[in-house]
Amino acid sequence: MLAFTFPGQGSQRPGMGRPWQDHESWELVDEASEVAGRDVGALLCDADADELRDTRNAQLTTFVSSLMVLDATERLGLEPSFCAGHSLGEYTALTATGALGFDDGVRLVTARAAAMHDAGLEQPGTMAAVLGLDDDHVDVACRRADSDVWVANYNAPGQVVIAGSPAGVESAGEHAKELGAKRVMGLQVSGAFHTPFMTAARDRLREALAAARPRDTDVPVVANVDALAHNEGSVWASLLSAQLSSPVRWKQSLLTLSGAGVTDFAELGPGGVLTGMAKRTVKDSRTISVSTPEDLDKLIEWVDAGSPTGAAQLDGEHLFATERLVVSPATGVFQPLGTLGEGSPINVGTVIGHVGEHEVRSAFAGLLQSYIAVDTERVTTRQPIAWLRTN
């Protein structure tokens, strides 16, 4: 089984949008700019490292960049069995599965970034990566510091992030070295994320989360807070709120995915940090990082290599040899045809729903397996809507 994973803040880099400017998926950037009221394209293409380091820019650009990669991946006809995202990436995962509409995702990420930025100014903090020490000993180092410092990220075996006051992080780092840590490396961040220092941000975000009303999904998302798979929309407001001041249990999330049968991990978005974490945590996994249009060809080869038959035949709207995708003809709100369900026979030209005033017609004949887009989800042109099994 395949999982899509989405990176968090820190994966952004200058110029990461340039390779995508002529790609069809770039249209998401224009939509995000309209919703956020900011020139996301300029940030993706022209912002320098210092400008991107600002939490408000880092989160928005990473979110939009990851969804651009997702859009291009979906055009190949590839679907995951599970999704997960690291910190900010959890919002990307929820948007990817339809739990959040695209517009709601952009608004929430913009609100979250602003709240975290302000919380970092109100209560200054920092973070550091502790390398080569097991989780329990890192926790002990934080306790021995007897200060405002906590474990913020359980990333992978031997890779844990601590956060808190500058003095607390420094003290815990020294104790970690005494306990055997190979290295303690400070991170360039503007706050102590995923600790009680973010309580003010959590309080600000609750109202926005309640208004978003996440939906149920067919593809489960493994949550940072509890490392469990969820597909009920009703749980996400509290999970996302708690996430701001709770540790990211990424290592545990990877083990949950592995325990559910996931063997393949595709990281979609800038950087490749999560790919390295997956390799360290799930030893027998197959991993790939996709961040540019050129990586899409590598993705097709990677999928082919993992196919039981050796040829998954991903090509355009093809999914597998006997499966086909129906894609959206326009950008807008999707409404499925209520008279169709799983197993319904579909002919060439059959209307299976509407995107705004546009009919969604199938270019293939077959049996409807499921809708990929959910009712009232905002979709973009050529976004997968449903998939069929041909005769």
Tab-separated table of C-alpha atoms in Angstrom, residues 5-383:
chain	number	residue	atom	x	y	z
A	5	THR	CA	3.353	12.297	3.161
A	6	PHE	CA	3.606	16.086	3.205
A	7	PRO	CA	6.445	18.173	4.691
A	8	GLY	CA	6.206	20.914	7.273
A	9	GLN	CA	7.830	24.266	7.889
A	10	GLY	CA	11.568	24.235	7.273
A	11	SER	CA	11.380	22.386	3.959
A	12	GLN	CA	10.875	25.610	1.977
A	13	ARG	CA	13.749	26.922	-0.137
A	14	PRO	CA	14.273	29.924	-2.456
A	15	GLY	CA	13.078	29.439	-6.030
A	16	MET	CA	11.148	26.249	-5.309
A	17	GLY	CA	8.256	27.421	-7.498
A	18	ARG	CA	10.245	28.242	-10.616
A	19	PRO	CA	10.256	24.726	-12.138
A	20	TRP	CA	6.431	24.709	-11.927
A	21	GLN	CA	5.631	28.035	-13.604
A	22	ASP	CA	4.810	26.471	-16.982
A	23	HIS	CA	3.079	23.410	-15.535
A	24	GLU	CA	-0.724	23.090	-15.495
A	25	SER	CA	-0.649	22.690	-11.722
A	26	TRP	CA	0.604	26.277	-11.334
A	27	GLU	CA	-3.035	27.398	-11.465
A	28	LEU	CA	-3.276	26.447	-7.780
A	29	VAL	CA	-0.809	29.219	-6.994
A	30	ASP	CA	-3.058	31.834	-8.564
A	31	GLU	CA	-6.062	30.506	-6.644
A	32	ALA	CA	-4.121	30.509	-3.364
A	33	SER	CA	-2.995	34.089	-3.971
A	34	GLU	CA	-6.593	35.181	-4.414
A	35	VAL	CA	-7.762	33.439	-1.239
A	36	ALA	CA	-4.807	34.530	0.926
A	37	GLY	CA	-4.671	38.062	-0.469
A	38	ARG	CA	-0.942	37.667	-1.080
A	39	ASP	CA	1.299	37.087	-4.107
A	40	VAL	CA	2.160	33.465	-3.441
A	41	GLY	CA	3.830	33.136	-6.853
A	42	ALA	CA	6.326	35.851	-6.002
A	43	LEU	CA	7.144	34.137	-2.705
A	44	LEU	CA	7.622	30.784	-4.452
A	45	CYS	CA	9.881	32.197	-7.157
A	46	ASP	CA	11.586	35.356	-5.890
A	47	ALA	CA	11.746	35.357	-2.082
A	48	ASP	CA	15.156	34.858	-0.500
A	49	ALA	CA	15.935	32.537	2.408
A	50	ASP	CA	15.389	35.214	5.061
A	51	GLU	CA	11.969	36.158	3.697
A	52	LEU	CA	10.917	32.509	3.489
A	53	ARG	CA	12.091	31.856	7.031
A	54	ASP	CA	9.285	34.087	8.319
A	55	THR	CA	6.687	31.635	9.660
A	56	ARG	CA	3.901	33.404	7.750
A	57	ASN	CA	5.724	32.867	4.451
A	58	ALA	CA	7.228	29.466	5.212
A	59	GLN	CA	3.922	27.795	6.004
A	60	LEU	CA	1.920	29.251	3.121
A	61	THR	CA	4.550	28.508	0.475
A	62	THR	CA	5.202	24.976	1.720
A	63	PHE	CA	1.478	24.227	1.800
A	64	VAL	CA	0.829	25.546	-1.724
A	65	SER	CA	3.975	23.965	-3.155
A	66	SER	CA	3.026	20.565	-1.732
A	67	LEU	CA	-0.495	20.777	-3.154
A	68	MET	CA	0.968	21.698	-6.537
A	69	VAL	CA	3.031	18.503	-6.460
A	70	LEU	CA	-0.034	16.569	-5.335
A	71	ASP	CA	-2.090	17.973	-8.226
A	72	ALA	CA	0.571	16.902	-10.727
A	73	THR	CA	0.778	13.466	-9.110
A	74	GLU	CA	-2.996	12.998	-9.265
A	75	ARG	CA	-2.913	13.816	-12.982
A	76	LEU	CA	-0.824	10.652	-13.355
A	77	GLY	CA	-3.659	8.699	-11.778
A	78	LEU	CA	-1.891	7.786	-8.560
A	79	GLU	CA	-3.934	7.450	-5.360
A	80	PRO	CA	-2.802	6.702	-1.794
A	81	SER	CA	-4.291	4.369	0.787
A	82	PHE	CA	-3.294	6.758	3.601
A	83	CYS	CA	-2.014	10.310	4.000
A	84	ALA	CA	-0.016	12.002	6.727
A	85	GLY	CA	1.742	15.322	7.160
A	86	HIS	CA	4.399	16.618	9.519
A	87	SER	CA	3.077	19.568	11.548
A	88	LEU	CA	1.950	22.062	8.857
A	89	GLY	CA	1.869	19.112	6.450
A	90	GLU	CA	-1.133	17.739	8.323
A	91	TYR	CA	-3.192	20.572	6.814
A	92	THR	CA	-1.885	19.566	3.380
A	93	ALA	CA	-2.861	15.948	4.023
A	94	LEU	CA	-6.378	16.981	5.050
A	95	THR	CA	-6.752	19.126	1.939
A	96	ALA	CA	-5.384	16.293	-0.190
A	97	THR	CA	-8.042	13.884	1.086
A	98	GLY	CA	-10.901	16.381	0.824
A	99	ALA	CA	-11.388	16.764	4.567
A	100	LEU	CA	-10.650	20.445	3.956
A	101	GLY	CA	-11.581	22.325	0.812
A	102	PHE	CA	-8.720	24.098	-0.946
A	103	ASP	CA	-9.946	27.574	0.039
A	104	ASP	CA	-10.480	26.513	3.656
A	105	GLY	CA	-6.998	24.992	3.720
A	106	VAL	CA	-5.391	28.211	2.490
A	107	ARG	CA	-7.336	30.300	5.006
A	108	LEU	CA	-6.495	27.982	7.905
A	109	VAL	CA	-2.792	27.826	7.059
A	110	THR	CA	-2.673	31.622	6.753
A	111	ALA	CA	-4.414	32.014	10.128
A	112	ARG	CA	-2.239	29.344	11.762
A	113	ALA	CA	1.002	30.891	10.541
A	114	ALA	CA	0.002	34.357	11.738
A	115	ALA	CA	-1.038	33.022	15.146
A	116	MET	CA	2.205	31.057	15.590
A	117	HIS	CA	4.286	34.029	14.456
A	118	ASP	CA	2.621	36.305	16.992
A	119	ALA	CA	2.865	33.705	19.763
A	120	GLY	CA	6.598	33.468	19.073
A	121	LEU	CA	6.939	37.225	19.528
A	122	GLU	CA	4.906	37.231	22.735
A	123	GLN	CA	6.866	34.372	24.303
A	124	PRO	CA	10.247	33.982	22.560
A	125	GLY	CA	11.479	30.444	22.198
A	126	THR	CA	13.688	28.234	20.100
A	127	MET	CA	14.154	24.605	19.006
A	128	ALA	CA	17.037	22.169	18.623
A	129	ALA	CA	17.488	18.714	17.115
A	130	VAL	CA	18.982	16.069	19.372
A	131	LEU	CA	20.737	13.382	17.343
A	132	GLY	CA	21.841	9.915	18.401
A	133	LEU	CA	19.836	9.623	21.613
A	134	ASP	CA	16.706	7.556	22.233
A	135	ASP	CA	13.359	9.175	22.976
A	136	ASP	CA	13.265	8.397	26.685
A	137	HIS	CA	16.701	9.871	27.332
A	138	VAL	CA	15.784	13.065	25.469
A	139	ASP	CA	12.722	13.361	27.686
A	140	VAL	CA	14.950	12.840	30.728
A	141	ALA	CA	17.298	15.581	29.500
A	142	CYS	CA	14.361	17.995	29.316
A	143	ARG	CA	13.254	17.082	32.818
A	144	ARG	CA	16.767	17.449	34.209
A	145	ALA	CA	16.973	20.945	32.741
A	146	ASP	CA	14.256	21.944	35.223
A	147	SER	CA	13.171	24.716	32.888
A	148	ASP	CA	10.692	25.536	30.140
A	149	VAL	CA	11.760	22.897	27.597
A	150	TRP	CA	9.887	19.930	26.139
A	151	VAL	CA	10.093	17.302	23.414
A	152	ALA	CA	8.462	18.847	20.318
A	153	ASN	CA	9.011	16.262	17.554
A	154	TYR	CA	9.620	12.523	17.654
A	155	ASN	CA	10.931	12.407	14.089
A	156	ALA	CA	12.799	9.108	13.712
A	157	PRO	CA	14.971	6.757	15.752
A	158	GLY	CA	17.817	8.869	17.119
A	159	GLN	CA	16.293	12.133	15.878
A	160	VAL	CA	14.216	14.123	18.365
A	161	VAL	CA	13.515	17.869	18.458
A	162	ILE	CA	13.254	19.806	21.712
A	163	ALA	CA	11.771	23.281	22.144
A	164	GLY	CA	11.192	25.925	24.776
A	165	SER	CA	12.939	28.971	26.204
A	166	PRO	CA	16.470	29.618	24.883
A	167	ALA	CA	17.932	28.916	28.318
A	168	GLY	CA	15.861	25.762	28.721
A	169	VAL	CA	16.836	24.369	25.320
A	170	GLU	CA	20.513	25.110	25.996
A	171	SER	CA	20.377	23.358	29.357
A	172	ALA	CA	18.499	20.331	28.016
A	173	GLY	CA	21.004	20.121	25.176
A	174	GLU	CA	23.880	19.910	27.633
A	175	HIS	CA	22.123	17.183	29.610
A	176	ALA	CA	21.428	15.319	26.354
A	177	LYS	CA	25.137	15.327	25.522
A	178	GLU	CA	25.909	13.994	29.000
A	179	LEU	CA	23.428	11.166	28.349
A	180	GLY	CA	25.144	10.232	25.082
A	181	ALA	CA	23.701	12.427	22.321
A	182	LYS	CA	26.035	12.614	19.331
A	183	ARG	CA	25.016	16.162	18.467
A	184	VAL	CA	22.607	18.924	19.466
A	185	MET	CA	21.852	21.260	16.571
A	186	GLY	CA	19.958	24.552	16.901
A	187	LEU	CA	17.157	25.192	14.400
A	188	GLN	CA	16.435	28.497	12.676
A	189	VAL	CA	12.839	29.024	13.834
A	190	SER	CA	10.868	31.910	15.261
A	191	GLY	CA	9.284	30.137	18.212
A	192	ALA	CA	8.999	27.055	20.394
A	193	PHE	CA	6.481	25.204	18.251
A	194	HIS	CA	4.498	22.227	19.590
A	195	THR	CA	4.992	23.261	23.202
A	196	PRO	CA	2.904	25.173	25.780
A	197	PHE	CA	4.506	28.359	24.375
A	198	MET	CA	1.988	28.040	21.518
A	199	THR	CA	-1.097	28.098	23.764
A	200	ALA	CA	-2.005	31.620	22.619
A	201	ALA	CA	-1.864	30.515	18.980
A	202	ARG	CA	-4.066	27.525	19.751
A	203	ASP	CA	-6.707	29.715	21.319
A	204	ARG	CA	-6.705	32.033	18.268
A	205	LEU	CA	-7.004	29.161	15.815
A	206	ARG	CA	-9.936	27.372	17.448
A	207	GLU	CA	-12.570	29.645	15.937
A	208	ALA	CA	-11.149	29.273	12.425
A	209	LEU	CA	-11.000	25.505	12.813
A	210	ALA	CA	-14.617	25.332	13.949
A	211	ALA	CA	-15.721	27.401	10.935
A	212	ALA	CA	-13.872	25.105	8.492
A	213	ARG	CA	-15.942	22.045	9.485
A	214	PRO	CA	-13.661	19.252	8.206
A	215	ARG	CA	-15.475	16.458	6.351
A	216	ASP	CA	-15.325	12.674	6.530
A	217	THR	CA	-12.946	11.106	4.014
A	218	ASP	CA	-12.404	7.778	2.295
A	219	VAL	CA	-8.618	8.037	2.687
A	220	PRO	CA	-7.601	8.156	6.364
A	221	VAL	CA	-5.076	10.676	7.683
A	222	VAL	CA	-2.717	9.681	10.510
A	223	ALA	CA	-2.684	12.479	13.086
A	224	ASN	CA	0.399	14.027	14.696
A	225	VAL	CA	-1.140	14.164	18.170
A	226	ASP	CA	-2.059	10.503	18.655
A	227	ALA	CA	-0.414	8.723	15.684
A	228	LEU	CA	-3.766	7.129	14.832
A	229	ALA	CA	-5.595	7.022	11.491
A	230	HIS	CA	-8.767	9.122	11.300
A	231	ASN	CA	-11.355	9.617	8.568
A	232	GLU	CA	-14.088	11.316	10.616
A	233	GLY	CA	-14.194	15.045	9.990
A	234	SER	CA	-15.588	15.782	13.437
A	235	VAL	CA	-12.306	14.908	15.217
A	236	TRP	CA	-10.004	17.257	13.341
A	237	ALA	CA	-10.861	20.585	14.973
A	238	SER	CA	-9.651	19.304	18.347
A	239	LEU	CA	-6.692	17.383	16.885
A	240	LEU	CA	-5.406	20.387	14.937
A	241	SER	CA	-5.899	22.651	17.942
A	242	ALA	CA	-4.024	20.272	20.230
A	243	GLN	CA	-1.274	19.830	17.643
A	244	LEU	CA	0.015	23.380	18.173
A	245	SER	CA	1.122	22.709	21.738
A	246	SER	CA	1.656	18.924	21.632
A	247	PRO	CA	4.620	16.960	20.263
A	248	VAL	CA	4.535	15.722	16.682
A	249	ARG	CA	4.627	11.914	16.928
A	250	TRP	CA	6.010	11.385	13.446
A	251	LYS	CA	8.039	8.259	14.176
A	252	GLN	CA	4.971	6.692	15.766
A	253	SER	CA	2.855	7.792	12.783
A	254	LEU	CA	5.212	6.045	10.360
A	255	LEU	CA	5.024	2.887	12.467
A	256	THR	CA	1.213	3.132	12.455
A	257	LEU	CA	1.249	3.321	8.647
A	258	SER	CA	3.633	0.392	8.430
A	259	GLY	CA	1.445	-1.622	10.798
A	260	ALA	CA	-1.548	-0.909	8.552
A	261	GLY	CA	0.286	-2.447	5.602
A	262	VAL	CA	1.899	0.596	3.994
A	263	THR	CA	5.156	-0.322	2.292
A	264	ASP	CA	5.600	2.651	-0.062
A	265	PHE	CA	6.025	6.267	1.081
A	266	ALA	CA	5.896	9.137	-1.427
A	267	GLU	CA	6.821	12.542	-0.007
A	268	LEU	CA	5.114	15.277	-2.028
A	269	GLY	CA	6.484	18.803	-1.645
A	270	PRO	CA	9.731	20.712	-1.221
A	271	GLY	CA	12.763	19.053	0.287
A	272	GLY	CA	13.144	15.406	1.154
A	273	VAL	CA	13.327	15.385	4.939
A	274	LEU	CA	10.400	13.003	5.465
A	275	THR	CA	11.870	10.503	3.021
A	276	GLY	CA	14.962	10.202	5.188
A	277	MET	CA	12.839	9.765	8.296
A	278	ALA	CA	10.829	6.982	6.647
A	279	LYS	CA	14.007	5.151	5.650
A	280	ARG	CA	15.283	5.285	9.215
A	281	THR	CA	11.993	4.296	10.833
A	282	VAL	CA	10.506	1.667	8.496
A	283	LYS	CA	13.495	-0.345	7.374
A	284	ASP	CA	11.888	-2.331	4.544
A	285	SER	CA	9.958	0.583	3.048
A	286	ARG	CA	10.233	1.956	-0.474
A	287	THR	CA	10.530	5.736	-0.487
A	288	ILE	CA	10.598	8.572	-2.995
A	289	SER	CA	10.597	12.367	-2.781
A	290	VAL	CA	8.751	14.384	-5.451
A	291	SER	CA	9.335	18.140	-5.547
A	292	THR	CA	9.806	19.133	-9.223
A	293	PRO	CA	8.124	18.268	-12.549
A	294	GLU	CA	11.236	16.267	-13.467
A	295	ASP	CA	10.606	14.025	-10.454
A	296	LEU	CA	7.286	12.900	-11.961
A	297	ASP	CA	9.051	10.635	-14.460
A	298	LYS	CA	11.014	9.107	-11.591
A	299	LEU	CA	7.730	8.589	-9.747
A	300	ILE	CA	6.262	6.649	-12.677
A	301	GLU	CA	9.353	4.432	-12.805
A	302	TRP	CA	9.204	3.961	-9.032
A	303	VAL	CA	5.554	2.905	-9.182
A	304	ASP	CA	6.279	0.545	-12.082
A	305	ALA	CA	9.148	-1.042	-10.162
A	306	GLY	CA	6.883	-1.722	-7.189
A	307	SER	CA	3.986	-3.122	-9.226
A	308	PRO	CA	3.436	-6.878	-8.859
A	309	THR	CA	3.388	-7.179	-12.650
A	310	GLY	CA	6.326	-4.836	-13.098
A	311	ALA	CA	4.259	-2.409	-15.153
A	312	ALA	CA	1.660	-0.207	-13.520
A	313	GLN	CA	1.213	1.668	-16.810
A	314	LEU	CA	0.718	5.135	-15.357
A	315	ASP	CA	0.158	7.386	-18.348
A	316	GLY	CA	-1.994	10.500	-18.430
A	317	GLU	CA	-5.395	9.536	-17.069
A	318	HIS	CA	-4.539	5.827	-16.788
A	319	LEU	CA	-4.384	4.392	-13.297
A	320	PHE	CA	-3.701	0.725	-13.926
A	321	ALA	CA	-4.342	-1.537	-16.883
A	322	THR	CA	-8.023	-1.995	-15.999
A	323	GLU	CA	-8.672	1.314	-14.204
A	324	ARG	CA	-9.395	4.817	-15.486
A	325	LEU	CA	-9.777	8.256	-13.924
A	326	VAL	CA	-12.457	10.809	-14.729
A	327	VAL	CA	-11.114	14.338	-14.238
A	328	SER	CA	-12.738	17.722	-13.692
A	329	PRO	CA	-13.455	19.866	-16.775
A	330	ALA	CA	-13.244	23.122	-14.782
A	331	THR	CA	-12.493	24.753	-11.458
A	332	GLY	CA	-15.376	25.023	-9.006
A	333	VAL	CA	-17.527	23.194	-6.463
A	334	PHE	CA	-18.155	19.526	-7.276
A	335	GLN	CA	-21.551	17.874	-6.892
A	336	PRO	CA	-21.841	14.154	-7.700
A	337	LEU	CA	-24.861	12.710	-9.474
A	338	GLY	CA	-27.011	11.325	-6.689
A	339	THR	CA	-28.345	8.420	-8.748
A	340	LEU	CA	-24.913	6.819	-9.197
A	341	GLY	CA	-23.136	4.633	-6.699
A	342	GLU	CA	-20.455	1.992	-6.411
A	343	GLY	CA	-20.774	-0.489	-9.290
A	344	SER	CA	-22.994	1.742	-11.463
A	345	PRO	CA	-22.378	1.118	-15.192
A	346	ILE	CA	-20.843	4.114	-16.958
A	347	ASN	CA	-20.760	4.683	-20.707
A	348	VAL	CA	-18.593	7.065	-22.708
A	349	GLY	CA	-20.172	10.494	-22.260
A	350	THR	CA	-22.182	9.604	-19.129
A	351	VAL	CA	-22.647	12.588	-16.815
A	352	ILE	CA	-21.399	11.647	-13.342
A	353	GLY	CA	-21.733	15.072	-11.706
A	354	HIS	CA	-21.256	18.812	-12.065
A	355	VAL	CA	-18.499	21.309	-11.311
A	356	GLY	CA	-20.356	24.581	-11.018
A	357	GLU	CA	-22.363	24.796	-14.259
A	358	HIS	CA	-20.095	22.331	-16.098
A	359	GLU	CA	-21.056	18.690	-16.637
A	360	VAL	CA	-18.500	16.067	-15.659
A	361	ARG	CA	-18.659	13.445	-18.423
A	362	SER	CA	-16.726	10.191	-18.468
A	363	ALA	CA	-14.330	9.627	-21.337
A	364	PHE	CA	-14.404	5.894	-20.602
A	365	ALA	CA	-16.838	3.031	-20.219
A	366	GLY	CA	-16.782	0.841	-17.130
A	367	LEU	CA	-18.118	0.400	-13.609
A	368	LEU	CA	-17.959	3.277	-11.115
A	369	GLN	CA	-15.689	2.233	-8.236
A	370	SER	CA	-15.853	5.395	-6.139
A	371	TYR	CA	-15.838	9.156	-6.223
A	372	ILE	CA	-12.451	10.674	-5.393
A	373	ALA	CA	-13.834	14.175	-4.866
A	374	VAL	CA	-16.463	14.560	-2.173
A	375	ASP	CA	-19.746	16.419	-2.403
A	376	THR	CA	-19.256	20.250	-2.326
A	377	GLU	CA	-15.438	19.921	-2.503
A	378	ARG	CA	-13.771	22.693	-4.495
A	379	VAL	CA	-11.826	21.069	-7.322
A	380	THR	CA	-9.517	22.387	-10.026
A	381	THR	CA	-9.349	21.692	-13.753
A	382	ARG	CA	-8.208	18.112	-14.455
A	383	GLN	CA	-8.348	17.143	-10.785
